[in-house]
Amino acid sequence: MTGNEGRIAGLLLAAGGGRRLGGQPKALLEHRGRPLVEHAAGVLRAAGCGRVHVVLGAGATAVRERADLTGCVLVDNPHWEEGMGSSLRAGLASLAGTGARAALVLLVDQPGIGPEAVARVLWAFRDEESLASAAYEGLRGHPVLLGSAHWAAVARAAAGDRGARAYLKAHDDAITLVECADVAQAYDIDTAADLAHLE
């Protein structure tokens, strides 16, 4: 990852309220003895993201109190209840003017995705026009790398819980798929049954 640390920012979307988890903010779910948001920020750092922006929403005050996010830029999304799209917009807006040439977007509720998968997707960065995504047996998933040339259009298209999905679908031919099924599992922590994935 030498040389890319300052050019690619980690963007962690951690604002979700965990509606299907009884309203427990996903960022504060415990994994390996620490809040999930802390674990995910560490994954981005370990993979080579020198700058990490974390978008907070549900339980933001408690997250700031309980999670060690030292060195991260914390971004409040007052509209988090509108869905992931609003968090992606807030996160990309926070990166404007930082000099970052791409954003590596990771979701807080996918602890099966570790530094190895994130680093592979980072390696797909070429320039500001880059679009790359982890793939799991050929199916596109997270994390996603968005070159800065795409940020404005991604933000315009981000609505509800779709995030960048519509934009990526429209630009499918331009996406570099990076197979990660051998080093990561792309499950989400969405329901009580999914909590079994946490350690």
Short mmCIF file of C-alpha atoms in Angstrom, two decimals:
data_model
loop_
_atom_site.label_atom_id
_atom_site.label_comp_id
_atom_site.label_asym_id
_atom_site.label_seq_id
_atom_site.Cartn_x
_atom_site.Cartn_y
_atom_site.Cartn_z
CA MET A 1 0.00 0.00 0.00
CA THR A 2 3.02 2.27 -0.03
CA GLY A 3 2.15 5.68 -1.43
CA ASN A 4 -1.63 5.32 -1.28
CA GLU A 5 -2.10 5.97 2.44
CA GLY A 6 -2.78 9.69 2.06
CA ARG A 7 -4.61 9.40 -1.23
CA ILE A 8 -7.33 6.97 -0.20
CA ALA A 9 -9.55 7.78 2.76
CA GLY A 10 -11.46 5.16 4.67
CA LEU A 11 -15.15 6.02 4.95
CA LEU A 12 -16.96 4.00 7.59
CA LEU A 13 -20.76 4.17 7.55
CA ALA A 14 -21.81 3.58 11.16
CA ALA A 15 -25.02 5.57 11.62
CA GLY A 16 -27.64 2.81 11.49
CA GLY A 17 -30.17 2.45 14.27
CA GLY A 18 -30.53 -1.33 14.13
CA ARG A 19 -34.33 -1.31 13.68
CA ARG A 20 -34.43 -5.10 13.31
CA LEU A 21 -32.17 -5.43 16.36
CA GLY A 22 -34.65 -3.73 18.65
CA GLY A 23 -33.24 -0.25 18.04
CA GLN A 24 -29.72 -1.06 19.24
CA PRO A 25 -27.23 1.11 17.30
CA LYS A 26 -25.06 -1.20 15.22
CA ALA A 27 -21.95 0.84 15.98
CA LEU A 28 -22.18 -0.19 19.65
CA LEU A 29 -22.68 -3.93 19.18
CA GLU A 30 -19.82 -5.70 20.89
CA HIS A 31 -17.28 -7.66 18.83
CA ARG A 32 -14.12 -9.10 20.34
CA GLY A 33 -14.69 -7.08 23.47
CA ARG A 34 -15.00 -3.67 21.82
CA PRO A 35 -17.74 -1.72 19.98
CA LEU A 36 -18.19 -2.79 16.36
CA VAL A 37 -17.40 0.74 15.12
CA GLU A 38 -14.00 0.61 16.79
CA HIS A 39 -13.27 -2.77 15.21
CA ALA A 40 -14.25 -1.54 11.73
CA ALA A 41 -12.19 1.66 12.00
CA GLY A 42 -9.24 -0.53 12.96
CA VAL A 43 -9.78 -2.68 9.88
CA LEU A 44 -9.57 0.39 7.63
CA ARG A 45 -6.38 1.53 9.33
CA ALA A 46 -4.77 -1.91 9.22
CA ALA A 47 -5.52 -2.12 5.49
CA GLY A 48 -3.65 1.12 4.81
CA CYS A 49 -6.15 3.98 5.03
CA GLY A 50 -4.22 6.83 6.63
CA ARG A 51 -7.34 8.98 7.01
CA VAL A 52 -10.56 7.46 8.37
CA HIS A 53 -13.88 9.32 8.46
CA VAL A 54 -16.64 7.70 10.53
CA VAL A 55 -20.27 8.69 9.92
CA LEU A 56 -22.31 8.52 13.12
CA GLY A 57 -26.07 8.79 13.62
CA ALA A 58 -28.05 6.58 15.99
CA GLY A 59 -26.58 6.75 19.47
CA ALA A 60 -23.83 9.13 18.33
CA THR A 61 -23.25 10.54 21.82
CA ALA A 62 -22.89 7.05 23.30
CA VAL A 63 -20.59 5.99 20.46
CA ARG A 64 -18.30 8.96 21.12
CA GLU A 65 -18.22 8.03 24.82
CA ARG A 66 -17.71 4.27 24.51
CA ALA A 67 -15.66 3.72 21.35
CA ASP A 68 -12.00 4.64 20.99
CA LEU A 69 -11.96 6.40 17.63
CA THR A 70 -8.79 8.39 18.28
CA GLY A 71 -7.42 9.84 15.06
CA CYS A 72 -10.67 9.37 13.15
CA VAL A 73 -12.72 12.26 11.80
CA LEU A 74 -16.21 11.87 13.26
CA VAL A 75 -19.02 13.03 11.00
CA ASP A 76 -22.53 13.48 12.39
CA ASN A 77 -25.42 12.57 10.12
CA PRO A 78 -28.56 14.18 11.58
CA HIS A 79 -30.60 12.53 8.80
CA TRP A 80 -29.44 8.96 9.51
CA GLU A 81 -33.04 7.70 9.74
CA GLU A 82 -33.41 8.35 5.99
CA GLY A 83 -31.05 5.42 5.37
CA MET A 84 -27.55 4.63 4.19
CA GLY A 85 -27.76 7.09 1.30
CA SER A 86 -27.79 10.05 3.67
CA SER A 87 -24.73 8.71 5.50
CA LEU A 88 -22.85 8.21 2.25
CA ARG A 89 -23.67 11.80 1.24
CA ALA A 90 -22.50 13.13 4.62
CA GLY A 91 -19.31 11.10 4.47
CA LEU A 92 -18.38 12.14 0.95
CA ALA A 93 -19.11 15.79 1.81
CA SER A 94 -16.73 15.52 4.77
CA LEU A 95 -13.94 14.38 2.44
CA ALA A 96 -14.25 17.39 0.13
CA GLY A 97 -11.14 19.52 0.33
CA THR A 98 -9.05 16.90 2.14
CA GLY A 99 -6.96 16.00 -0.89
CA ALA A 100 -8.21 12.41 -0.86
CA ARG A 101 -8.35 10.97 -4.37
CA ALA A 102 -10.65 8.09 -3.48
CA ALA A 103 -12.88 6.85 -0.66
CA LEU A 104 -12.91 3.25 0.52
CA VAL A 105 -16.43 2.72 1.83
CA LEU A 106 -16.94 0.07 4.52
CA LEU A 107 -20.15 -0.74 6.42
CA VAL A 108 -19.98 -1.08 10.21
CA ASP A 109 -22.20 -4.18 10.27
CA GLN A 110 -19.93 -6.47 8.23
CA PRO A 111 -17.31 -7.73 10.70
CA GLY A 112 -16.48 -10.68 8.46
CA ILE A 113 -14.62 -8.27 6.17
CA GLY A 114 -11.11 -7.76 7.49
CA PRO A 115 -7.95 -5.90 6.47
CA GLU A 116 -6.99 -8.43 3.78
CA ALA A 117 -10.13 -7.82 1.72
CA VAL A 118 -9.99 -4.05 2.23
CA ALA A 119 -6.33 -3.94 1.18
CA ARG A 120 -7.11 -5.88 -2.01
CA VAL A 121 -9.76 -3.35 -2.99
CA LEU A 122 -7.37 -0.47 -2.18
CA TRP A 123 -4.85 -1.96 -4.57
CA ALA A 124 -7.37 -1.50 -7.40
CA PHE A 125 -6.97 2.29 -7.11
CA ARG A 126 -5.46 3.87 -10.23
CA ASP A 127 -6.66 7.47 -10.23
CA GLU A 128 -9.65 9.70 -9.43
CA GLU A 129 -11.75 7.86 -12.02
CA SER A 130 -11.31 4.49 -10.28
CA LEU A 131 -14.32 2.41 -9.29
CA ALA A 132 -13.68 -0.91 -7.57
CA SER A 133 -15.60 -3.35 -5.44
CA ALA A 134 -15.00 -6.51 -3.50
CA ALA A 135 -16.67 -9.52 -5.06
CA TYR A 136 -17.76 -12.74 -3.42
CA GLU A 137 -17.78 -15.60 -5.92
CA GLY A 138 -18.32 -13.04 -8.65
CA LEU A 139 -21.10 -11.07 -6.92
CA ARG A 140 -20.37 -7.42 -6.11
CA GLY A 141 -20.31 -6.50 -2.42
CA HIS A 142 -18.41 -4.35 0.07
CA PRO A 143 -16.08 -2.63 0.52
CA VAL A 144 -16.34 -0.27 -2.44
CA LEU A 145 -13.72 2.17 -3.70
CA LEU A 146 -15.03 5.41 -5.20
CA GLY A 147 -12.59 7.68 -7.02
CA SER A 148 -13.17 11.34 -6.20
CA ALA A 149 -14.31 12.10 -9.76
CA HIS A 150 -17.45 10.09 -8.96
CA TRP A 151 -18.29 11.57 -5.56
CA ALA A 152 -20.68 14.31 -6.68
CA ALA A 153 -22.68 11.98 -8.92
CA VAL A 154 -22.73 9.22 -6.29
CA ALA A 155 -24.03 11.70 -3.71
CA ARG A 156 -26.79 12.84 -6.07
CA ALA A 157 -27.86 9.23 -6.67
CA ALA A 158 -27.62 8.08 -3.04
CA ALA A 159 -31.12 7.74 -1.60
CA GLY A 160 -32.80 5.61 1.03
CA ASP A 161 -30.88 2.48 1.94
CA ARG A 162 -29.38 2.02 -1.51
CA GLY A 163 -26.19 3.99 -0.91
CA ALA A 164 -24.09 3.87 -4.08
CA ARG A 165 -25.92 0.85 -5.51
CA ALA A 166 -27.83 2.67 -8.27
CA TYR A 167 -24.74 4.58 -9.41
CA LEU A 168 -22.59 1.45 -9.45
CA LYS A 169 -25.24 -0.47 -11.38
CA ALA A 170 -25.30 2.28 -14.00
CA HIS A 171 -21.49 2.16 -14.26
CA ASP A 172 -21.07 -1.59 -14.05
CA ASP A 173 -18.64 -1.75 -16.99
CA ALA A 174 -16.23 0.63 -15.24
CA ILE A 175 -16.01 -1.32 -11.95
CA THR A 176 -12.96 -3.41 -11.18
CA LEU A 177 -14.18 -6.47 -9.29
CA VAL A 178 -11.73 -7.80 -6.70
CA GLU A 179 -12.46 -11.35 -5.58
CA CYS A 180 -12.37 -11.60 -1.77
CA ALA A 181 -14.36 -14.72 -0.92
CA ASP A 182 -11.17 -16.53 0.09
CA VAL A 183 -10.31 -13.95 2.77
CA ALA A 184 -13.65 -12.48 3.91
CA GLN A 185 -17.31 -13.22 4.57
CA ALA A 186 -19.79 -10.55 3.54
CA TYR A 187 -22.62 -11.22 5.98
CA ASP A 188 -24.53 -8.32 7.57
CA ILE A 189 -25.54 -7.99 11.21
CA ASP A 190 -29.20 -7.14 10.60
CA THR A 191 -31.30 -9.38 12.83
CA ALA A 192 -31.05 -11.03 16.24
CA ALA A 193 -30.05 -14.29 14.54
CA ASP A 194 -27.08 -12.53 12.92
CA LEU A 195 -25.66 -11.67 16.34
CA ALA A 196 -24.20 -15.19 16.39
CA HIS A 197 -21.53 -13.89 13.99
CA LEU A 198 -20.16 -11.55 16.64
CA GLU A 199 -17.30 -12.78 18.82
#
